[in-house]
Amino acid sequence: MNLCGRSFGNAIAFFLSLLSTVLVLSCSSGNPEIKSTLVQVLRVEGSNGAFAERLSIFVFFDDTDGPADFGSITVTHDDSGLSWTISSDEVMVRLRGKERWAGSNALAGPADAPLPKGEYTIAVQDLAGNEAVTKFTLPTPDFPARSPYRLSFLRGRWTLERNPDAGDFGNVWFLLFDGEDRLVNSWKVPDAGKTAQEGPIQTLSAVAPSAVTAQCYIENKAGTAGVLLKSVAIN
């Protein structure tokens, strides 16, 4: 199964880089030992307003031969056999303190179908073929029926409106892009406890002077799910 690309992968990759430094692993050899995993279900809004699901998997593991001895991570849905393999060329790494988390945030179901529920197996393999295995049950967050927030720009101001059925999706970031569709920065929206918030575009220009478009990323309180809205022009 191919990994999803496009601006979604870049946007979420940039968001994750706020929490950690994103690197690319190089290749070498070892005995992996899985310490912990981080699993999230993401919903991504397309240009037509429809949402597609993505699976985000990151694994914290040790290897006696060091991080260069990474071969691949394979994620398999136990009942259906559906699987994704994250190679050393595709893997992302998040550094949290001294912890190194490897994985991907853009695993898509066939034809963008919803991810199958149930148990999954994660297998981390080194270059010598040694393998460590763990399992997880796919989170089943209560996604709202429609977008939890709506972002708009008008007359030099931004407006963020919370939908009544947003549930516990309340942690909001603006991801800011330049004219080449490159992510240049992000901004965490303060939680004012209001249905609608607004502010001057200068707030965003101060952290990303070259930004011309923005995407809104909303995460639930548990951190098990997120929603990425489509791009909006800043004007």
PDB file of C-alpha atoms in Angstrom:
ATOM      1  CA  MET A   1       0.000   0.000   0.000  1.00  0.00           C
ATOM      2  CA  ASN A   2       1.499   3.329  -1.043  1.00  0.00           C
ATOM      3  CA  LEU A   3       1.815   6.128   1.458  1.00  0.00           C
ATOM      4  CA  CYS A   4      -0.294   9.207   0.918  1.00  0.00           C
ATOM      5  CA  GLY A   5       1.628  12.287  -0.221  1.00  0.00           C
ATOM      6  CA  ARG A   6       0.359  15.738  -1.235  1.00  0.00           C
ATOM      7  CA  SER A   7       0.063  18.676   1.107  1.00  0.00           C
ATOM      8  CA  PHE A   8      -1.609  16.538   3.801  1.00  0.00           C
ATOM      9  CA  GLY A   9       1.568  14.575   4.433  1.00  0.00           C
ATOM     10  CA  ASN A  10       3.601  17.782   4.525  1.00  0.00           C
ATOM     11  CA  ALA A  11       1.121  19.553   6.756  1.00  0.00           C
ATOM     12  CA  ILE A  12       0.898  16.871   9.393  1.00  0.00           C
ATOM     13  CA  ALA A  13       4.626  16.241   9.138  1.00  0.00           C
ATOM     14  CA  PHE A  14       5.171  19.908   9.903  1.00  0.00           C
ATOM     15  CA  PHE A  15       2.716  19.825  12.785  1.00  0.00           C
ATOM     16  CA  LEU A  16       4.533  16.848  14.276  1.00  0.00           C
ATOM     17  CA  SER A  17       7.794  18.697  13.893  1.00  0.00           C
ATOM     18  CA  LEU A  18       6.492  21.236  16.425  1.00  0.00           C
ATOM     19  CA  LEU A  19       6.688  18.506  19.023  1.00  0.00           C
ATOM     20  CA  SER A  20       9.941  17.070  17.768  1.00  0.00           C
ATOM     21  CA  THR A  21      12.623  17.316  15.138  1.00  0.00           C
ATOM     22  CA  VAL A  22      11.842  15.390  11.952  1.00  0.00           C
ATOM     23  CA  LEU A  23      14.742  13.507  10.425  1.00  0.00           C
ATOM     24  CA  VAL A  24      15.230  10.759   7.865  1.00  0.00           C
ATOM     25  CA  LEU A  25      16.788   7.492   9.030  1.00  0.00           C
ATOM     26  CA  SER A  26      19.799   6.099   7.248  1.00  0.00           C
ATOM     27  CA  CYS A  27      20.366   2.397   6.784  1.00  0.00           C
ATOM     28  CA  SER A  28      22.749  -0.106   8.537  1.00  0.00           C
ATOM     29  CA  SER A  29      21.955  -3.481  11.001  1.00  0.00           C
ATOM     30  CA  GLY A  30      20.558  -4.923  14.760  1.00  0.00           C
ATOM     31  CA  ASN A  31      17.994  -6.384  17.341  1.00  0.00           C
ATOM     32  CA  PRO A  32      14.981  -4.095  17.728  1.00  0.00           C
ATOM     33  CA  GLU A  33      12.979  -3.961  20.944  1.00  0.00           C
ATOM     34  CA  ILE A  34       9.664  -2.069  20.899  1.00  0.00           C
ATOM     35  CA  LYS A  35       9.195   0.157  23.956  1.00  0.00           C
ATOM     36  CA  SER A  36       5.946   1.960  23.089  1.00  0.00           C
ATOM     37  CA  THR A  37       3.669   2.997  20.227  1.00  0.00           C
ATOM     38  CA  LEU A  38       1.589   6.066  19.336  1.00  0.00           C
ATOM     39  CA  VAL A  39      -1.495   5.479  17.179  1.00  0.00           C
ATOM     40  CA  GLN A  40      -3.836   8.161  15.805  1.00  0.00           C
ATOM     41  CA  VAL A  41      -6.754   8.160  13.359  1.00  0.00           C
ATOM     42  CA  LEU A  42      -6.809  11.255  11.150  1.00  0.00           C
ATOM     43  CA  ARG A  43      -9.496  12.684   8.874  1.00  0.00           C
ATOM     44  CA  VAL A  44      -8.376  14.881   5.986  1.00  0.00           C
ATOM     45  CA  GLU A  45     -10.691  17.226   4.094  1.00  0.00           C
ATOM     46  CA  GLY A  46     -10.330  17.230   0.308  1.00  0.00           C
ATOM     47  CA  SER A  47     -10.949  20.148  -2.031  1.00  0.00           C
ATOM     48  CA  ASN A  48     -14.528  18.914  -2.541  1.00  0.00           C
ATOM     49  CA  GLY A  49     -15.246  18.968   1.187  1.00  0.00           C
ATOM     50  CA  ALA A  50     -15.224  15.172   1.567  1.00  0.00           C
ATOM     51  CA  PHE A  51     -13.102  13.563   4.299  1.00  0.00           C
ATOM     52  CA  ALA A  52     -10.720  10.618   3.969  1.00  0.00           C
ATOM     53  CA  GLU A  53      -9.169   8.651   6.845  1.00  0.00           C
ATOM     54  CA  ARG A  54      -5.463   8.232   7.462  1.00  0.00           C
ATOM     55  CA  LEU A  55      -3.636   6.137  10.054  1.00  0.00           C
ATOM     56  CA  SER A  56      -0.694   7.578  11.968  1.00  0.00           C
ATOM     57  CA  ILE A  57       1.722   5.083  13.562  1.00  0.00           C
ATOM     58  CA  PHE A  58       4.919   5.914  15.437  1.00  0.00           C
ATOM     59  CA  VAL A  59       7.040   3.382  17.304  1.00  0.00           C
ATOM     60  CA  PHE A  60       9.616   3.987  20.036  1.00  0.00           C
ATOM     61  CA  PHE A  61      12.139   1.157  19.871  1.00  0.00           C
ATOM     62  CA  ASP A  62      15.719   0.339  20.836  1.00  0.00           C
ATOM     63  CA  ASP A  63      18.274  -1.497  18.701  1.00  0.00           C
ATOM     64  CA  THR A  64      21.563  -2.855  20.004  1.00  0.00           C
ATOM     65  CA  ASP A  65      23.290  -1.750  16.791  1.00  0.00           C
ATOM     66  CA  GLY A  66      21.911   1.787  16.899  1.00  0.00           C
ATOM     67  CA  PRO A  67      19.276   3.703  14.909  1.00  0.00           C
ATOM     68  CA  ALA A  68      21.099   3.211  11.587  1.00  0.00           C
ATOM     69  CA  ASP A  69      20.144  -0.487  11.739  1.00  0.00           C
ATOM     70  CA  PHE A  70      16.571   0.256  10.683  1.00  0.00           C
ATOM     71  CA  GLY A  71      15.017  -1.842   7.923  1.00  0.00           C
ATOM     72  CA  SER A  72      11.253  -1.284   7.888  1.00  0.00           C
ATOM     73  CA  ILE A  73       8.011  -1.070   9.835  1.00  0.00           C
ATOM     74  CA  THR A  74       5.070  -3.186   8.667  1.00  0.00           C
ATOM     75  CA  VAL A  75       1.535  -2.526   9.910  1.00  0.00           C
ATOM     76  CA  THR A  76      -1.029  -5.286   9.289  1.00  0.00           C
ATOM     77  CA  HIS A  77      -4.754  -5.504   9.982  1.00  0.00           C
ATOM     78  CA  ASP A  78      -5.068  -8.965  11.508  1.00  0.00           C
ATOM     79  CA  ASP A  79      -8.492  -9.964  10.160  1.00  0.00           C
ATOM     80  CA  SER A  80      -8.181  -8.747   6.553  1.00  0.00           C
ATOM     81  CA  GLY A  81      -4.447  -9.005   5.984  1.00  0.00           C
ATOM     82  CA  LEU A  82      -4.356  -5.401   4.717  1.00  0.00           C
ATOM     83  CA  SER A  83      -0.833  -4.106   5.310  1.00  0.00           C
ATOM     84  CA  TRP A  84       1.481  -1.152   4.826  1.00  0.00           C
ATOM     85  CA  THR A  85       5.289  -1.238   4.825  1.00  0.00           C
ATOM     86  CA  ILE A  86       7.235   1.853   5.796  1.00  0.00           C
ATOM     87  CA  SER A  87      10.730   1.597   4.338  1.00  0.00           C
ATOM     88  CA  SER A  88      13.869   3.440   5.437  1.00  0.00           C
ATOM     89  CA  ASP A  89      13.331   5.841   2.516  1.00  0.00           C
ATOM     90  CA  GLU A  90       9.815   6.733   3.668  1.00  0.00           C
ATOM     91  CA  VAL A  91      10.101   6.659   7.448  1.00  0.00           C
ATOM     92  CA  MET A  92       9.759   9.783   9.570  1.00  0.00           C
ATOM     93  CA  VAL A  93      11.475  10.157  12.939  1.00  0.00           C
ATOM     94  CA  ARG A  94      10.228  12.227  15.867  1.00  0.00           C
ATOM     95  CA  LEU A  95      12.682  13.043  18.665  1.00  0.00           C
ATOM     96  CA  ARG A  96      11.145  13.560  22.110  1.00  0.00           C
ATOM     97  CA  GLY A  97      13.997  14.233  24.450  1.00  0.00           C
ATOM     98  CA  LYS A  98      16.210  11.173  24.113  1.00  0.00           C
ATOM     99  CA  GLU A  99      13.419   9.043  22.635  1.00  0.00           C
ATOM    100  CA  ARG A 100      13.401   8.281  18.911  1.00  0.00           C
ATOM    101  CA  TRP A 101       9.967   7.546  17.418  1.00  0.00           C
ATOM    102  CA  ALA A 102       9.809   6.183  13.849  1.00  0.00           C
ATOM    103  CA  GLY A 103       6.779   5.721  11.616  1.00  0.00           C
ATOM    104  CA  SER A 104       4.367   7.472   9.259  1.00  0.00           C
ATOM    105  CA  ASN A 105       1.266   9.632   9.562  1.00  0.00           C
ATOM    106  CA  ALA A 106      -0.207   9.001   6.093  1.00  0.00           C
ATOM    107  CA  LEU A 107      -1.292   5.353   5.856  1.00  0.00           C
ATOM    108  CA  ALA A 108      -4.430   5.161   3.693  1.00  0.00           C
ATOM    109  CA  GLY A 109      -7.006   2.419   3.176  1.00  0.00           C
ATOM    110  CA  PRO A 110      -7.722   1.017  -0.313  1.00  0.00           C
ATOM    111  CA  ALA A 111      -9.321   3.727  -2.480  1.00  0.00           C
ATOM    112  CA  ASP A 112      -9.469   5.964   0.619  1.00  0.00           C
ATOM    113  CA  ALA A 113     -11.952   3.601   2.269  1.00  0.00           C
ATOM    114  CA  PRO A 114     -12.351   3.868   6.066  1.00  0.00           C
ATOM    115  CA  LEU A 115      -9.702   2.033   8.044  1.00  0.00           C
ATOM    116  CA  PRO A 116     -10.884  -1.412   9.168  1.00  0.00           C
ATOM    117  CA  LYS A 117     -11.616  -1.699  12.869  1.00  0.00           C
ATOM    118  CA  GLY A 118     -10.074  -4.271  15.156  1.00  0.00           C
ATOM    119  CA  GLU A 119      -6.578  -5.481  15.973  1.00  0.00           C
ATOM    120  CA  TYR A 120      -3.417  -4.597  14.082  1.00  0.00           C
ATOM    121  CA  THR A 121       0.135  -5.935  14.274  1.00  0.00           C
ATOM    122  CA  ILE A 122       3.224  -3.728  14.076  1.00  0.00           C
ATOM    123  CA  ALA A 123       6.486  -5.419  13.060  1.00  0.00           C
ATOM    124  CA  VAL A 124       9.783  -3.511  13.267  1.00  0.00           C
ATOM    125  CA  GLN A 125      12.587  -5.137  11.278  1.00  0.00           C
ATOM    126  CA  ASP A 126      16.281  -4.372  11.173  1.00  0.00           C
ATOM    127  CA  LEU A 127      18.593  -4.768   8.184  1.00  0.00           C
ATOM    128  CA  ALA A 128      19.573  -8.310   9.246  1.00  0.00           C
ATOM    129  CA  GLY A 129      15.923  -9.418   9.329  1.00  0.00           C
ATOM    130  CA  ASN A 130      15.578  -9.446  13.124  1.00  0.00           C
ATOM    131  CA  GLU A 131      12.051  -8.473  14.108  1.00  0.00           C
ATOM    132  CA  ALA A 132      10.106  -7.097  17.060  1.00  0.00           C
ATOM    133  CA  VAL A 133       6.303  -7.339  17.093  1.00  0.00           C
ATOM    134  CA  THR A 134       3.511  -5.671  19.035  1.00  0.00           C
ATOM    135  CA  LYS A 135      -0.243  -5.261  18.626  1.00  0.00           C
ATOM    136  CA  PHE A 136      -2.789  -2.479  19.021  1.00  0.00           C
ATOM    137  CA  THR A 137      -6.524  -2.008  18.643  1.00  0.00           C
ATOM    138  CA  LEU A 138      -7.529   0.787  16.291  1.00  0.00           C
ATOM    139  CA  PRO A 139      -8.872   3.796  18.226  1.00  0.00           C
ATOM    140  CA  THR A 140     -12.522   4.534  17.507  1.00  0.00           C
ATOM    141  CA  PRO A 141     -12.811   8.258  18.251  1.00  0.00           C
ATOM    142  CA  ASP A 142     -16.207   9.901  18.051  1.00  0.00           C
ATOM    143  CA  PHE A 143     -15.617  12.122  15.031  1.00  0.00           C
ATOM    144  CA  PRO A 144     -18.212  14.854  14.497  1.00  0.00           C
ATOM    145  CA  ALA A 145     -20.537  14.410  11.519  1.00  0.00           C
ATOM    146  CA  ARG A 146     -19.112  17.550   9.919  1.00  0.00           C
ATOM    147  CA  SER A 147     -15.988  19.628  10.265  1.00  0.00           C
ATOM    148  CA  PRO A 148     -15.528  20.603  13.946  1.00  0.00           C
ATOM    149  CA  TYR A 149     -14.400  24.111  12.966  1.00  0.00           C
ATOM    150  CA  ARG A 150     -14.625  26.482  10.014  1.00  0.00           C
ATOM    151  CA  LEU A 151     -11.760  28.845   9.153  1.00  0.00           C
ATOM    152  CA  SER A 152     -12.243  31.949   6.998  1.00  0.00           C
ATOM    153  CA  PHE A 153     -10.400  35.151   6.155  1.00  0.00           C
ATOM    154  CA  LEU A 154     -12.074  38.457   5.314  1.00  0.00           C
ATOM    155  CA  ARG A 155     -10.994  42.109   5.292  1.00  0.00           C
ATOM    156  CA  GLY A 156      -7.701  41.509   7.009  1.00  0.00           C
ATOM    157  CA  ARG A 157      -9.076  39.319   9.787  1.00  0.00           C
ATOM    158  CA  TRP A 158      -9.336  35.576  10.431  1.00  0.00           C
ATOM    159  CA  THR A 159     -12.429  33.930  11.922  1.00  0.00           C
ATOM    160  CA  LEU A 160     -12.611  30.487  13.500  1.00  0.00           C
ATOM    161  CA  GLU A 161     -16.103  29.132  14.151  1.00  0.00           C
ATOM    162  CA  ARG A 162     -16.709  26.043  16.290  1.00  0.00           C
ATOM    163  CA  ASN A 163     -19.557  23.764  15.236  1.00  0.00           C
ATOM    164  CA  PRO A 164     -21.971  22.639  18.002  1.00  0.00           C
ATOM    165  CA  ASP A 165     -21.179  18.953  17.376  1.00  0.00           C
ATOM    166  CA  ALA A 166     -17.388  19.398  17.611  1.00  0.00           C
ATOM    167  CA  GLY A 167     -17.337  17.265  20.756  1.00  0.00           C
ATOM    168  CA  ASP A 168     -13.905  17.086  22.393  1.00  0.00           C
ATOM    169  CA  PHE A 169     -12.066  18.263  19.270  1.00  0.00           C
ATOM    170  CA  GLY A 170     -10.788  21.521  20.680  1.00  0.00           C
ATOM    171  CA  ASN A 171      -7.012  21.759  20.262  1.00  0.00           C
ATOM    172  CA  VAL A 172      -6.511  23.925  17.163  1.00  0.00           C
ATOM    173  CA  TRP A 173      -3.471  24.882  15.092  1.00  0.00           C
ATOM    174  CA  PHE A 174      -3.124  27.005  11.935  1.00  0.00           C
ATOM    175  CA  LEU A 175      -0.613  25.527   9.457  1.00  0.00           C
ATOM    176  CA  LEU A 176       0.790  28.279   7.250  1.00  0.00           C
ATOM    177  CA  PHE A 177       1.961  27.852   3.627  1.00  0.00           C
ATOM    178  CA  ASP A 178       3.875  30.118   1.261  1.00  0.00           C
ATOM    179  CA  GLY A 179       3.197  30.663  -2.451  1.00  0.00           C
ATOM    180  CA  GLU A 180       5.092  27.482  -3.346  1.00  0.00           C
ATOM    181  CA  ASP A 181       2.813  25.417  -1.090  1.00  0.00           C
ATOM    182  CA  ARG A 182       5.619  24.962   1.405  1.00  0.00           C
ATOM    183  CA  LEU A 183       4.826  24.927   5.107  1.00  0.00           C
ATOM    184  CA  VAL A 184       6.672  27.780   6.738  1.00  0.00           C
ATOM    185  CA  ASN A 185       5.274  27.839  10.275  1.00  0.00           C
ATOM    186  CA  SER A 186       2.297  27.088  12.494  1.00  0.00           C
ATOM    187  CA  TRP A 187       0.360  28.839  15.227  1.00  0.00           C
ATOM    188  CA  LYS A 188      -1.510  27.308  18.168  1.00  0.00           C
ATOM    189  CA  VAL A 189      -4.866  29.051  18.544  1.00  0.00           C
ATOM    190  CA  PRO A 190      -5.439  30.018  22.194  1.00  0.00           C
ATOM    191  CA  ASP A 191      -8.482  28.362  23.724  1.00  0.00           C
ATOM    192  CA  ALA A 192     -10.779  31.255  24.560  1.00  0.00           C
ATOM    193  CA  GLY A 193     -13.752  29.036  25.387  1.00  0.00           C
ATOM    194  CA  LYS A 194     -15.897  30.750  22.748  1.00  0.00           C
ATOM    195  CA  THR A 195     -18.001  29.479  19.841  1.00  0.00           C
ATOM    196  CA  ALA A 196     -16.280  31.962  17.529  1.00  0.00           C
ATOM    197  CA  GLN A 197     -12.843  33.558  17.671  1.00  0.00           C
ATOM    198  CA  GLU A 198     -11.264  36.132  15.413  1.00  0.00           C
ATOM    199  CA  GLY A 199      -8.139  38.185  15.087  1.00  0.00           C
ATOM    200  CA  PRO A 200      -6.025  40.242  12.702  1.00  0.00           C
ATOM    201  CA  ILE A 201      -4.095  38.556   9.908  1.00  0.00           C
ATOM    202  CA  GLN A 202      -1.045  40.364  11.290  1.00  0.00           C
ATOM    203  CA  THR A 203      -1.040  37.746  14.057  1.00  0.00           C
ATOM    204  CA  LEU A 204      -0.155  35.136  11.434  1.00  0.00           C
ATOM    205  CA  SER A 205       2.092  37.423   9.402  1.00  0.00           C
ATOM    206  CA  ALA A 206       4.229  37.934  12.479  1.00  0.00           C
ATOM    207  CA  VAL A 207       5.116  34.223  12.631  1.00  0.00           C
ATOM    208  CA  ALA A 208       5.024  33.555   8.851  1.00  0.00           C
ATOM    209  CA  PRO A 209       5.459  36.699   6.724  1.00  0.00           C
ATOM    210  CA  SER A 210       5.479  34.703   3.463  1.00  0.00           C
ATOM    211  CA  ALA A 211       2.282  32.751   4.195  1.00  0.00           C
ATOM    212  CA  VAL A 212      -0.502  33.027   1.596  1.00  0.00           C
ATOM    213  CA  THR A 213      -2.686  30.055   2.582  1.00  0.00           C
ATOM    214  CA  ALA A 214      -3.583  28.284   5.815  1.00  0.00           C
ATOM    215  CA  GLN A 215      -4.928  24.935   6.939  1.00  0.00           C
ATOM    216  CA  CYS A 216      -6.617  24.269  10.265  1.00  0.00           C
ATOM    217  CA  TYR A 217      -5.660  21.154  12.237  1.00  0.00           C
ATOM    218  CA  ILE A 218      -7.896  20.108  15.152  1.00  0.00           C
ATOM    219  CA  GLU A 219      -7.039  17.347  17.613  1.00  0.00           C
ATOM    220  CA  ASN A 220      -9.183  15.693  20.286  1.00  0.00           C
ATOM    221  CA  LYS A 221      -8.280  15.966  23.960  1.00  0.00           C
ATOM    222  CA  ALA A 222      -7.000  12.394  24.181  1.00  0.00           C
ATOM    223  CA  GLY A 223      -4.643  12.949  21.252  1.00  0.00           C
ATOM    224  CA  THR A 224      -5.947   9.797  19.514  1.00  0.00           C
ATOM    225  CA  ALA A 225      -7.571  11.600  16.565  1.00  0.00           C
ATOM    226  CA  GLY A 226      -7.208  14.704  14.433  1.00  0.00           C
ATOM    227  CA  VAL A 227      -8.981  16.553  11.623  1.00  0.00           C
ATOM    228  CA  LEU A 228      -7.120  18.496   8.904  1.00  0.00           C
ATOM    229  CA  LEU A 229      -9.222  21.036   6.985  1.00  0.00           C
ATOM    230  CA  LYS A 230      -8.643  22.052   3.368  1.00  0.00           C
ATOM    231  CA  SER A 231      -6.479  25.018   2.447  1.00  0.00           C
ATOM    232  CA  VAL A 232      -7.886  28.561   2.667  1.00  0.00           C
ATOM    233  CA  ALA A 233      -6.401  31.686   1.068  1.00  0.00           C
ATOM    234  CA  ILE A 234      -5.220  34.357   3.490  1.00  0.00           C
ATOM    235  CA  ASN A 235      -6.635  37.703   2.351  1.00  0.00           C
TER     236      ASN A 235
END
